[in-house]
PDB file of C-alpha atoms and ligand atoms in Angstrom:
ATOM      1  CA  MET A1074       0.000   0.000   0.000  1.00  0.00           C
ATOM      2  CA  SER A1075       1.716   3.184  -1.151  1.00  0.00           C
ATOM      3  CA  ILE A1076      -0.943   5.862  -0.777  1.00  0.00           C
ATOM      4  CA  ALA A1077       0.744   8.929   0.708  1.00  0.00           C
ATOM      5  CA  ASN A1078       0.082  12.621   1.113  1.00  0.00           C
ATOM      6  CA  ALA A1079       2.472  15.247  -0.209  1.00  0.00           C
ATOM      7  CA  LYS A1080       3.458  16.799   3.102  1.00  0.00           C
ATOM      8  CA  GLU A1081       4.743  13.582   4.662  1.00  0.00           C
ATOM      9  CA  MET A1082       6.878  12.896   1.552  1.00  0.00           C
ATOM     10  CA  MET A1083       8.211  16.433   1.443  1.00  0.00           C
ATOM     11  CA  VAL A1084       9.196  16.550   5.123  1.00  0.00           C
ATOM     12  CA  LYS A1085      11.303  13.420   4.514  1.00  0.00           C
ATOM     13  CA  ALA A1086      12.733  15.015   1.362  1.00  0.00           C
ATOM     14  CA  LEU A1087      13.814  18.169   3.199  1.00  0.00           C
ATOM     15  CA  GLU A1088      15.406  16.066   5.931  1.00  0.00           C
ATOM     16  CA  GLY A1089      17.230  13.998   3.301  1.00  0.00           C
ATOM     17  CA  LYS A1090      18.170  17.013   1.127  1.00  0.00           C
ATOM     18  CA  TYR A1091      16.396  15.871  -2.010  1.00  0.00           C
ATOM     19  CA  ALA A1092      13.059  16.818  -3.591  1.00  0.00           C
ATOM     20  CA  VAL A1093       9.984  14.943  -4.788  1.00  0.00           C
ATOM     21  CA  GLY A1094       9.029  15.184  -8.467  1.00  0.00           C
ATOM     22  CA  ALA A1095       5.440  16.203  -9.171  1.00  0.00           C
ATOM     23  CA  PHE A1096       4.366  15.358 -12.717  1.00  0.00           C
ATOM     24  CA  ASN A1097       1.152  16.513 -14.396  1.00  0.00           C
ATOM     25  CA  VAL A1098      -0.628  13.752 -16.314  1.00  0.00           C
ATOM     26  CA  THR A1099      -3.646  13.798 -18.582  1.00  0.00           C
ATOM     27  CA  ASP A1100      -4.221  10.099 -19.212  1.00  0.00           C
ATOM     28  CA  LEU A1101      -3.583   6.526 -18.083  1.00  0.00           C
ATOM     29  CA  LEU A1102      -0.474   6.107 -20.212  1.00  0.00           C
ATOM     30  CA  GLN A1103       1.315   9.069 -18.617  1.00  0.00           C
ATOM     31  CA  PHE A1104       0.099   7.965 -15.176  1.00  0.00           C
ATOM     32  CA  GLU A1105       1.668   4.522 -15.698  1.00  0.00           C
ATOM     33  CA  ALA A1106       4.898   5.967 -17.109  1.00  0.00           C
ATOM     34  CA  VAL A1107       5.402   8.264 -14.114  1.00  0.00           C
ATOM     35  CA  ILE A1108       4.915   5.378 -11.709  1.00  0.00           C
ATOM     36  CA  ASP A1109       7.190   3.134 -13.852  1.00  0.00           C
ATOM     37  CA  ALA A1110       9.929   5.760 -13.402  1.00  0.00           C
ATOM     38  CA  ALA A1111       9.359   5.992  -9.651  1.00  0.00           C
ATOM     39  CA  ILE A1112       9.551   2.203  -9.239  1.00  0.00           C
ATOM     40  CA  GLU A1113      12.640   1.913 -11.441  1.00  0.00           C
ATOM     41  CA  THR A1114      14.521   4.642  -9.536  1.00  0.00           C
ATOM     42  CA  LYS A1115      13.046   3.896  -6.091  1.00  0.00           C
ATOM     43  CA  SER A1116      11.742   7.450  -5.829  1.00  0.00           C
ATOM     44  CA  PRO A1117       8.720   8.816  -3.989  1.00  0.00           C
ATOM     45  CA  VAL A1118       6.479  10.538  -6.528  1.00  0.00           C
ATOM     46  CA  ILE A1119       3.549  12.928  -6.823  1.00  0.00           C
ATOM     47  CA  VAL A1120       1.177  12.468  -9.752  1.00  0.00           C
ATOM     48  CA  GLN A1121      -0.724  15.672 -10.499  1.00  0.00           C
ATOM     49  CA  THR A1122      -3.845  16.393 -12.476  1.00  0.00           C
ATOM     50  CA  SER A1123      -4.839  19.871 -13.562  1.00  0.00           C
ATOM     51  CA  VAL A1124      -8.522  20.648 -13.232  1.00  0.00           C
ATOM     52  CA  LYS A1125      -9.520  20.035 -16.879  1.00  0.00           C
ATOM     53  CA  PRO A1126      -8.095  16.480 -17.175  1.00  0.00           C
ATOM     54  CA  SER A1127      -9.516  15.699 -13.748  1.00  0.00           C
ATOM     55  CA  GLN A1128     -12.971  16.806 -14.877  1.00  0.00           C
ATOM     56  CA  PHE A1129     -12.577  15.072 -18.250  1.00  0.00           C
ATOM     57  CA  LEU A1130     -11.915  11.629 -16.753  1.00  0.00           C
ATOM     58  CA  GLY A1131     -13.878  12.363 -13.581  1.00  0.00           C
ATOM     59  CA  THR A1132     -12.604  12.355 -10.002  1.00  0.00           C
ATOM     60  CA  ASP A1133     -13.754   8.807  -9.293  1.00  0.00           C
ATOM     61  CA  MET A1134     -11.958   7.444 -12.371  1.00  0.00           C
ATOM     62  CA  MET A1135      -8.776   9.375 -11.512  1.00  0.00           C
ATOM     63  CA  VAL A1136      -8.784   8.083  -7.967  1.00  0.00           C
ATOM     64  CA  ALA A1137      -9.550   4.513  -9.116  1.00  0.00           C
ATOM     65  CA  ILE A1138      -6.537   4.614 -11.460  1.00  0.00           C
ATOM     66  CA  TYR A1139      -4.414   6.144  -8.701  1.00  0.00           C
ATOM     67  CA  ARG A1140      -5.339   3.552  -6.099  1.00  0.00           C
ATOM     68  CA  THR A1141      -4.946   0.642  -8.515  1.00  0.00           C
ATOM     69  CA  LEU A1142      -1.449   1.735  -9.568  1.00  0.00           C
ATOM     70  CA  ALA A1143      -0.254   3.089  -6.205  1.00  0.00           C
ATOM     71  CA  GLU A1144      -1.401   0.139  -4.130  1.00  0.00           C
ATOM     72  CA  LYS A1145       0.844  -2.260  -6.051  1.00  0.00           C
ATOM     73  CA  ALA A1146       3.789   0.150  -6.340  1.00  0.00           C
ATOM     74  CA  PRO A1147       6.531  -0.381  -3.754  1.00  0.00           C
ATOM     75  CA  VAL A1148       7.113   3.393  -3.515  1.00  0.00           C
ATOM     76  CA  PRO A1149       4.989   6.185  -1.970  1.00  0.00           C
ATOM     77  CA  VAL A1150       2.652   7.843  -4.480  1.00  0.00           C
ATOM     78  CA  CYS A1151       0.543  10.960  -3.928  1.00  0.00           C
ATOM     79  CA  LEU A1152      -2.337  12.158  -6.135  1.00  0.00           C
ATOM     80  CA  HIS A1153      -2.408  15.961  -6.256  1.00  0.00           C
ATOM     81  CA  LEU A1154      -5.037  18.343  -7.661  1.00  0.00           C
ATOM     82  CA  ASP A1155      -3.143  21.197  -9.294  1.00  0.00           C
ATOM     83  CA  HIS A1156      -4.064  24.911  -9.384  1.00  0.00           C
ATOM     84  CA  CYS A1157      -7.732  24.633  -8.575  1.00  0.00           C
ATOM     85  CA  THR A1158      -9.501  27.979  -8.186  1.00  0.00           C
ATOM     86  CA  ASP A1159     -12.844  26.485  -7.134  1.00  0.00           C
ATOM     87  CA  ILE A1160     -13.306  25.631  -3.452  1.00  0.00           C
ATOM     88  CA  ASP A1161     -16.127  23.165  -4.129  1.00  0.00           C
ATOM     89  CA  TYR A1162     -14.038  21.224  -6.663  1.00  0.00           C
ATOM     90  CA  CYS A1163     -11.099  21.137  -4.219  1.00  0.00           C
ATOM     91  CA  ASN A1164     -13.371  19.651  -1.583  1.00  0.00           C
ATOM     92  CA  LYS A1165     -14.895  17.191  -4.069  1.00  0.00           C
ATOM     93  CA  CYS A1166     -11.433  15.873  -4.969  1.00  0.00           C
ATOM     94  CA  ALA A1167     -10.533  15.466  -1.291  1.00  0.00           C
ATOM     95  CA  ASP A1168     -13.766  13.514  -0.784  1.00  0.00           C
ATOM     96  CA  ALA A1169     -12.949  11.313  -3.798  1.00  0.00           C
ATOM     97  CA  GLY A1170      -9.493  10.398  -2.439  1.00  0.00           C
ATOM     98  CA  TYR A1171      -6.909  12.842  -3.808  1.00  0.00           C
ATOM     99  CA  THR A1172      -4.135  13.079  -1.215  1.00  0.00           C
ATOM    100  CA  ASN A1173      -2.960  16.631  -1.884  1.00  0.00           C
ATOM    101  CA  ILE A1174      -5.125  19.562  -2.927  1.00  0.00           C
ATOM    102  CA  MET A1175      -3.879  22.861  -4.292  1.00  0.00           C
ATOM    103  CA  ILE A1176      -6.234  25.779  -3.879  1.00  0.00           C
ATOM    104  CA  ASP A1177      -4.895  28.558  -6.068  1.00  0.00           C
ATOM    105  CA  ALA A1178      -6.413  31.833  -4.970  1.00  0.00           C
ATOM    106  CA  SER A1179      -3.216  33.718  -5.763  1.00  0.00           C
ATOM    107  CA  LYS A1180      -4.954  36.009  -8.271  1.00  0.00           C
ATOM    108  CA  GLN A1181      -7.306  37.225  -5.538  1.00  0.00           C
ATOM    109  CA  SER A1182      -6.494  39.953  -3.010  1.00  0.00           C
ATOM    110  CA  TYR A1183      -4.254  38.865  -0.136  1.00  0.00           C
ATOM    111  CA  GLU A1184      -7.158  38.681   2.343  1.00  0.00           C
ATOM    112  CA  GLU A1185      -9.366  36.775  -0.119  1.00  0.00           C
ATOM    113  CA  ASN A1186      -6.520  34.362  -0.861  1.00  0.00           C
ATOM    114  CA  ILE A1187      -6.258  33.685   2.891  1.00  0.00           C
ATOM    115  CA  ARG A1188     -10.019  33.241   3.249  1.00  0.00           C
ATOM    116  CA  GLN A1189     -10.340  30.764   0.362  1.00  0.00           C
ATOM    117  CA  THR A1190      -7.175  28.848   1.234  1.00  0.00           C
ATOM    118  CA  LYS A1191      -8.188  28.491   4.883  1.00  0.00           C
ATOM    119  CA  ALA A1192     -11.659  27.271   3.866  1.00  0.00           C
ATOM    120  CA  VAL A1193     -10.076  24.454   1.831  1.00  0.00           C
ATOM    121  CA  VAL A1194      -7.554  23.619   4.582  1.00  0.00           C
ATOM    122  CA  ASP A1195     -10.341  23.338   7.163  1.00  0.00           C
ATOM    123  CA  TYR A1196     -12.446  21.084   4.948  1.00  0.00           C
ATOM    124  CA  VAL A1197      -9.653  18.847   3.615  1.00  0.00           C
ATOM    125  CA  HIS A1198      -8.206  18.284   7.084  1.00  0.00           C
ATOM    126  CA  SER A1199     -11.624  17.177   8.303  1.00  0.00           C
ATOM    127  CA  VAL A1200     -11.841  14.573   5.510  1.00  0.00           C
ATOM    128  CA  GLY A1201      -8.743  12.514   6.203  1.00  0.00           C
ATOM    129  CA  ASN A1202      -5.170  11.937   5.172  1.00  0.00           C
ATOM    130  CA  ALA A1203      -4.703  14.707   2.622  1.00  0.00           C
ATOM    131  CA  SER A1204      -2.523  17.793   2.707  1.00  0.00           C
ATOM    132  CA  VAL A1205      -3.142  21.223   1.162  1.00  0.00           C
ATOM    133  CA  GLU A1206      -0.942  23.485  -0.954  1.00  0.00           C
ATOM    134  CA  GLY A1207      -1.441  27.264  -1.159  1.00  0.00           C
ATOM    135  CA  GLU A1208       0.250  29.879  -3.312  1.00  0.00           C
ATOM    136  CA  LEU A1209       1.257  33.478  -2.672  1.00  0.00           C
ATOM    137  CA  GLY A1210       2.372  35.850  -5.406  1.00  0.00           C
ATOM    138  CA  THR A1211       1.691  34.728  -8.953  1.00  0.00           C
ATOM    139  CA  VAL A1212       3.486  32.369 -11.324  1.00  0.00           C
ATOM    140  CA  GLY A1213       3.656  33.712 -14.900  1.00  0.00           C
ATOM    141  CA  GLY A1214       2.575  31.752 -18.001  1.00  0.00           C
ATOM    142  CA  VAL A1215      -0.331  29.398 -18.683  1.00  0.00           C
ATOM    143  CA  GLU A1216      -1.340  26.375 -16.608  1.00  0.00           C
ATOM    144  CA  ASP A1217      -4.660  24.755 -17.517  1.00  0.00           C
ATOM    145  CA  GLN A1218      -7.328  27.444 -16.990  1.00  0.00           C
ATOM    146  CA  ILE A1219      -4.992  29.994 -15.349  1.00  0.00           C
ATOM    147  CA  LYS A1220      -3.176  32.644 -17.397  1.00  0.00           C
ATOM    148  CA  VAL A1221      -0.803  35.240 -15.939  1.00  0.00           C
ATOM    149  CA  ALA A1222       1.154  37.632 -18.178  1.00  0.00           C
ATOM    150  CA  GLU A1223       4.832  37.273 -17.218  1.00  0.00           C
ATOM    151  CA  ASP A1224       5.188  41.001 -16.556  1.00  0.00           C
ATOM    152  CA  GLU A1225       2.222  40.804 -14.168  1.00  0.00           C
ATOM    153  CA  ALA A1226       3.690  37.960 -12.132  1.00  0.00           C
ATOM    154  CA  GLN A1227       4.396  39.077  -8.546  1.00  0.00           C
ATOM    155  CA  LEU A1228       6.969  37.552  -6.246  1.00  0.00           C
ATOM    156  CA  ALA A1229       6.044  36.414  -2.736  1.00  0.00           C
ATOM    157  CA  ASN A1230       7.085  38.676   0.120  1.00  0.00           C
ATOM    158  CA  PRO A1231       8.955  36.614   2.788  1.00  0.00           C
ATOM    159  CA  GLU A1232       7.294  38.135   5.893  1.00  0.00           C
ATOM    160  CA  GLN A1233       3.873  37.974   4.263  1.00  0.00           C
ATOM    161  CA  SER A1234       4.572  34.328   3.350  1.00  0.00           C
ATOM    162  CA  VAL A1235       4.997  33.467   7.031  1.00  0.00           C
ATOM    163  CA  GLU A1236       1.776  35.277   7.926  1.00  0.00           C
ATOM    164  CA  PHE A1237      -0.050  33.550   5.033  1.00  0.00           C
ATOM    165  CA  VAL A1238       1.077  30.103   6.187  1.00  0.00           C
ATOM    166  CA  GLN A1239       0.173  30.811   9.813  1.00  0.00           C
ATOM    167  CA  ARG A1240      -3.266  32.232   9.058  1.00  0.00           C
ATOM    168  CA  THR A1241      -4.275  29.588   6.502  1.00  0.00           C
ATOM    169  CA  GLY A1242      -2.690  26.506   8.082  1.00  0.00           C
ATOM    170  CA  VAL A1243      -1.488  25.214   4.679  1.00  0.00           C
ATOM    171  CA  ASP A1244       0.679  22.089   4.814  1.00  0.00           C
ATOM    172  CA  ILE A1245       2.931  22.962   1.894  1.00  0.00           C
ATOM    173  CA  PHE A1246       3.550  26.354   0.345  1.00  0.00           C
ATOM    174  CA  ALA A1247       4.291  27.642  -3.162  1.00  0.00           C
ATOM    175  CA  PRO A1248       5.911  31.093  -3.052  1.00  0.00           C
ATOM    176  CA  ALA A1249       6.207  32.867  -6.408  1.00  0.00           C
ATOM    177  CA  ILE A1250       9.937  33.337  -7.023  1.00  0.00           C
ATOM    178  CA  GLY A1251      10.033  34.149 -10.738  1.00  0.00           C
ATOM    179  CA  THR A1252       9.432  30.714 -12.245  1.00  0.00           C
ATOM    180  CA  ALA A1253       6.799  30.462 -15.002  1.00  0.00           C
ATOM    181  CA  HIS A1254       4.486  27.817 -16.418  1.00  0.00           C
ATOM    182  CA  GLY A1255       5.212  26.737 -19.990  1.00  0.00           C
ATOM    183  CA  VAL A1256       8.425  27.352 -21.885  1.00  0.00           C
ATOM    184  CA  TYR A1257      10.784  30.109 -20.686  1.00  0.00           C
ATOM    185  CA  LYS A1258      11.386  32.897 -23.175  1.00  0.00           C
ATOM    186  CA  THR A1259      15.077  33.144 -22.275  1.00  0.00           C
ATOM    187  CA  LYS A1260      17.760  30.489 -21.733  1.00  0.00           C
ATOM    188  CA  ASN A1261      18.557  31.836 -18.271  1.00  0.00           C
ATOM    189  CA  PRO A1262      15.283  32.851 -16.625  1.00  0.00           C
ATOM    190  CA  LYS A1263      15.666  35.185 -13.624  1.00  0.00           C
ATOM    191  CA  ILE A1264      14.736  33.034 -10.644  1.00  0.00           C
ATOM    192  CA  ASP A1265      15.007  34.499  -7.146  1.00  0.00           C
ATOM    193  CA  THR A1266      16.672  31.543  -5.393  1.00  0.00           C
ATOM    194  CA  GLU A1267      17.672  33.771  -2.467  1.00  0.00           C
ATOM    195  CA  ARG A1268      14.053  34.680  -1.830  1.00  0.00           C
ATOM    196  CA  MET A1269      13.278  30.937  -1.760  1.00  0.00           C
ATOM    197  CA  ALA A1270      16.073  30.334   0.778  1.00  0.00           C
ATOM    198  CA  THR A1271      14.892  33.231   2.960  1.00  0.00           C
ATOM    199  CA  ILE A1272      11.303  31.965   2.988  1.00  0.00           C
ATOM    200  CA  ASN A1273      12.479  28.428   3.734  1.00  0.00           C
ATOM    201  CA  LYS A1274      14.590  29.641   6.650  1.00  0.00           C
ATOM    202  CA  LEU A1275      11.708  31.640   8.099  1.00  0.00           C
ATOM    203  CA  LEU A1276       9.295  28.704   7.806  1.00  0.00           C
ATOM    204  CA  ASN A1277      11.528  25.709   8.407  1.00  0.00           C
ATOM    205  CA  GLY A1278      14.648  27.059  10.129  1.00  0.00           C
ATOM    206  CA  ASN A1279      13.510  25.827  13.555  1.00  0.00           C
ATOM    207  CA  GLY A1280      12.245  22.405  12.513  1.00  0.00           C
ATOM    208  CA  ILE A1281      10.462  21.470   9.305  1.00  0.00           C
ATOM    209  CA  LYS A1282       6.851  22.652   9.323  1.00  0.00           C
ATOM    210  CA  THR A1283       5.832  23.820   5.859  1.00  0.00           C
ATOM    211  CA  PRO A1284       7.914  22.496   2.935  1.00  0.00           C
ATOM    212  CA  LEU A1285       8.160  24.598  -0.217  1.00  0.00           C
ATOM    213  CA  VAL A1286       7.055  23.899  -3.787  1.00  0.00           C
ATOM    214  CA  VAL A1287       8.724  25.009  -7.037  1.00  0.00           C
ATOM    215  CA  HIS A1288       6.296  25.617  -9.908  1.00  0.00           C
ATOM    216  CA  GLY A1289       7.278  25.944 -13.562  1.00  0.00           C
ATOM    217  CA  GLY A1290       9.809  23.117 -13.772  1.00  0.00           C
ATOM    218  CA  THR A1291       9.891  22.797 -17.572  1.00  0.00           C
ATOM    219  CA  GLY A1292      12.977  24.466 -19.042  1.00  0.00           C
ATOM    220  CA  LEU A1293      14.665  25.395 -15.752  1.00  0.00           C
ATOM    221  CA  PRO A1294      18.435  25.097 -16.217  1.00  0.00           C
ATOM    222  CA  GLU A1295      19.934  22.258 -14.140  1.00  0.00           C
ATOM    223  CA  GLU A1296      22.119  24.768 -12.284  1.00  0.00           C
ATOM    224  CA  THR A1297      18.997  26.648 -11.149  1.00  0.00           C
ATOM    225  CA  ILE A1298      17.328  23.385 -10.130  1.00  0.00           C
ATOM    226  CA  LYS A1299      20.306  22.585  -7.895  1.00  0.00           C
ATOM    227  CA  LYS A1300      20.201  26.077  -6.356  1.00  0.00           C
ATOM    228  CA  LEU A1301      16.484  25.733  -5.672  1.00  0.00           C
ATOM    229  CA  LEU A1302      17.071  22.319  -4.126  1.00  0.00           C
ATOM    230  CA  ALA A1303      19.686  23.820  -1.793  1.00  0.00           C
ATOM    231  CA  ALA A1304      17.291  26.697  -1.034  1.00  0.00           C
ATOM    232  CA  GLY A1305      14.628  24.294   0.277  1.00  0.00           C
ATOM    233  CA  GLY A1306      12.582  23.344  -2.807  1.00  0.00           C
ATOM    234  CA  ALA A1307      11.020  20.018  -1.780  1.00  0.00           C
ATOM    235  CA  LYS A1308       8.527  19.511  -4.655  1.00  0.00           C
ATOM    236  CA  PHE A1309       9.284  20.332  -8.295  1.00  0.00           C
ATOM    237  CA  ASN A1310       6.297  20.606 -10.650  1.00  0.00           C
ATOM    238  CA  VAL A1311       6.716  19.485 -14.263  1.00  0.00           C
ATOM    239  CA  SER A1312       3.877  19.667 -16.766  1.00  0.00           C
ATOM    240  CA  THR A1313       4.669  21.209 -20.161  1.00  0.00           C
ATOM    241  CA  GLU A1314       7.684  18.943 -20.725  1.00  0.00           C
ATOM    242  CA  LEU A1315       5.584  15.803 -20.361  1.00  0.00           C
ATOM    243  CA  LYS A1316       2.877  17.164 -22.671  1.00  0.00           C
ATOM    244  CA  ARG A1317       5.555  17.791 -25.291  1.00  0.00           C
ATOM    245  CA  VAL A1318       7.055  14.323 -24.849  1.00  0.00           C
ATOM    246  CA  LEU A1319       3.597  12.770 -25.210  1.00  0.00           C
ATOM    247  CA  ILE A1320       2.715  14.588 -28.427  1.00  0.00           C
ATOM    248  CA  ASP A1321       6.224  14.466 -29.958  1.00  0.00           C
ATOM    249  CA  ALA A1322       6.656  10.741 -29.232  1.00  0.00           C
ATOM    250  CA  LYS A1323       3.276   9.956 -30.789  1.00  0.00           C
ATOM    251  CA  TRP A1324       4.186  12.020 -33.833  1.00  0.00           C
ATOM    252  CA  GLU A1325       7.622  10.380 -34.136  1.00  0.00           C
ATOM    253  CA  TYR A1326       6.219   6.857 -33.900  1.00  0.00           C
ATOM    254  CA  ILE A1327       3.297   7.398 -36.239  1.00  0.00           C
ATOM    255  CA  SER A1328       5.500   9.164 -38.814  1.00  0.00           C
ATOM    256  CA  ALA A1329       7.926   6.215 -38.825  1.00  0.00           C
ATOM    257  CA  HIS A1330       5.170   3.524 -38.891  1.00  0.00           C
ATOM    258  CA  ARG A1331       2.535   5.103 -41.081  1.00  0.00           C
ATOM    259  CA  ASP A1332       1.140   1.749 -42.282  1.00  0.00           C
ATOM    260  CA  GLU A1333       1.052   0.039 -38.894  1.00  0.00           C
ATOM    261  CA  TYR A1334      -2.193  -0.022 -36.916  1.00  0.00           C
ATOM    262  CA  ASP A1335      -1.074  -1.474 -33.594  1.00  0.00           C
ATOM    263  CA  PRO A1336      -1.986   0.888 -30.724  1.00  0.00           C
ATOM    264  CA  GLY A1337      -0.098  -1.278 -28.218  1.00  0.00           C
ATOM    265  CA  LYS A1338       3.231  -0.599 -29.948  1.00  0.00           C
ATOM    266  CA  LEU A1339       2.520   3.129 -30.170  1.00  0.00           C
ATOM    267  CA  ASP A1340       1.580   3.251 -26.476  1.00  0.00           C
ATOM    268  CA  LYS A1341       4.721   1.346 -25.467  1.00  0.00           C
ATOM    269  CA  PHE A1342       6.897   3.830 -27.358  1.00  0.00           C
ATOM    270  CA  VAL A1343       5.187   6.837 -25.757  1.00  0.00           C
ATOM    271  CA  ARG A1344       5.217   5.291 -22.273  1.00  0.00           C
ATOM    272  CA  ASP A1345       8.962   4.609 -22.599  1.00  0.00           C
ATOM    273  CA  ALA A1346       9.713   8.148 -23.767  1.00  0.00           C
ATOM    274  CA  THR A1347       7.716   9.566 -20.849  1.00  0.00           C
ATOM    275  CA  ARG A1348       9.381   7.228 -18.346  1.00  0.00           C
ATOM    276  CA  LYS A1349      12.824   8.379 -19.525  1.00  0.00           C
ATOM    277  CA  ALA A1350      11.922  12.080 -19.197  1.00  0.00           C
ATOM    278  CA  VAL A1351      10.618  11.512 -15.668  1.00  0.00           C
ATOM    279  CA  ILE A1352      13.738   9.537 -14.676  1.00  0.00           C
ATOM    280  CA  HIS A1353      15.892  12.438 -15.860  1.00  0.00           C
ATOM    281  CA  TRP A1354      13.980  14.757 -13.506  1.00  0.00           C
ATOM    282  CA  MET A1355      14.277  12.303 -10.618  1.00  0.00           C
ATOM    283  CA  GLN A1356      18.031  12.255 -11.121  1.00  0.00           C
ATOM    284  CA  MET A1357      18.264  16.068 -11.199  1.00  0.00           C
ATOM    285  CA  ILE A1358      16.255  16.523  -8.007  1.00  0.00           C
ATOM    286  CA  GLU A1359      18.110  13.615  -6.353  1.00  0.00           C
ATOM    287  CA  SER A1360      15.089  11.566  -5.288  1.00  0.00           C
ATOM    288  CA  VAL A1361      16.635   8.356  -6.676  1.00  0.00           C
ATOM    289  CA  GLY A1362      16.964   5.630  -4.012  1.00  0.00           C
ATOM    290  CA  HIS A1363      14.891   7.500  -1.410  1.00  0.00           C
ATOM    291  CA  ALA A1364      11.797   5.281  -1.442  1.00  0.00           C
TER     292      ALA A1364
HETATM  293  P1  LIG B1423       5.582  23.663 -16.306  1.00  0.00           P
HETATM  294  O1  LIG B1423       4.413  23.458 -17.220  1.00  0.00           O
HETATM  295  O2  LIG B1423       6.371  24.895 -16.664  1.00  0.00           O
HETATM  296  O3  LIG B1423       6.434  22.460 -16.200  1.00  0.00           O
HETATM  297  O4  LIG B1423       4.990  23.967 -14.860  1.00  0.00           O
HETATM  298  C1  LIG B1423       4.300  22.960 -14.186  1.00  0.00           C
HETATM  299  C2  LIG B1423       3.647  23.454 -12.959  1.00  0.00           C
HETATM  300  O5  LIG B1423       4.156  24.285 -12.236  1.00  0.00           O
HETATM  301  C3  LIG B1423       2.342  22.864 -12.637  1.00  0.00           C
HETATM  302  O6  LIG B1423       1.798  23.361 -11.474  1.00  0.00           O
END
């Protein structure tokens, strides 16, 4: 039985100086490939669904897939709802069996963000073994239904971050530090790793209480990933890269086998390509061997 919530995994990760990979999936094939990679590398792993894929398959189907795969995997697996702006849907996913819920009220005013985040924390904690992620400041780019122009993205203030965590009771916290969803426009995006380290020290300097999340993993240079790891990043989110691998691998296989009509072979090729991309991330964030 390998059902786990995100906070418990991330506390262990911070103690062990590694991070947990959190990979957005849209279908069964990606779900299986992410777990294949976790088993192969003995890594804890977080499988994430954005709101649209979760609604498309339905929460019960998502959780059934999760439980079926996680229960036979010899590594801890968390199912996370990513960037949900709707309190009722957050609560519905907690009821269905997701083990980490992200309420994203970061586009609201500070007080409204606290109100909505706290409402989800209170509900989810009453349901059972699930943790809650909140966000302060805004992450640029596009993720599912959320769009933020990069020049409108606002970084999280360290003192306000502490107040936000205390007043909401979130289990894990995503401070905006300059990362963006999607593909970075420059080779060396400006990421405020010092801000991340300051927030981590304020929150976790006297014992680990609220581990930090890094959004916008796709395209981050490996050097920046290492700096963020050292600064306390305990969960790295990767979405766009896996979408690209999925579509590109399908295209590559179909182009090379235009007269073959064997979906099993196509799926195997795509699952392998996805597994390899996930393993690369697990190596970079040093989760290998920690499950
Ligand atoms: P990317 O799409 O840039 O990898 O970001 C993923 C993410 O942060 C999901 O929450």
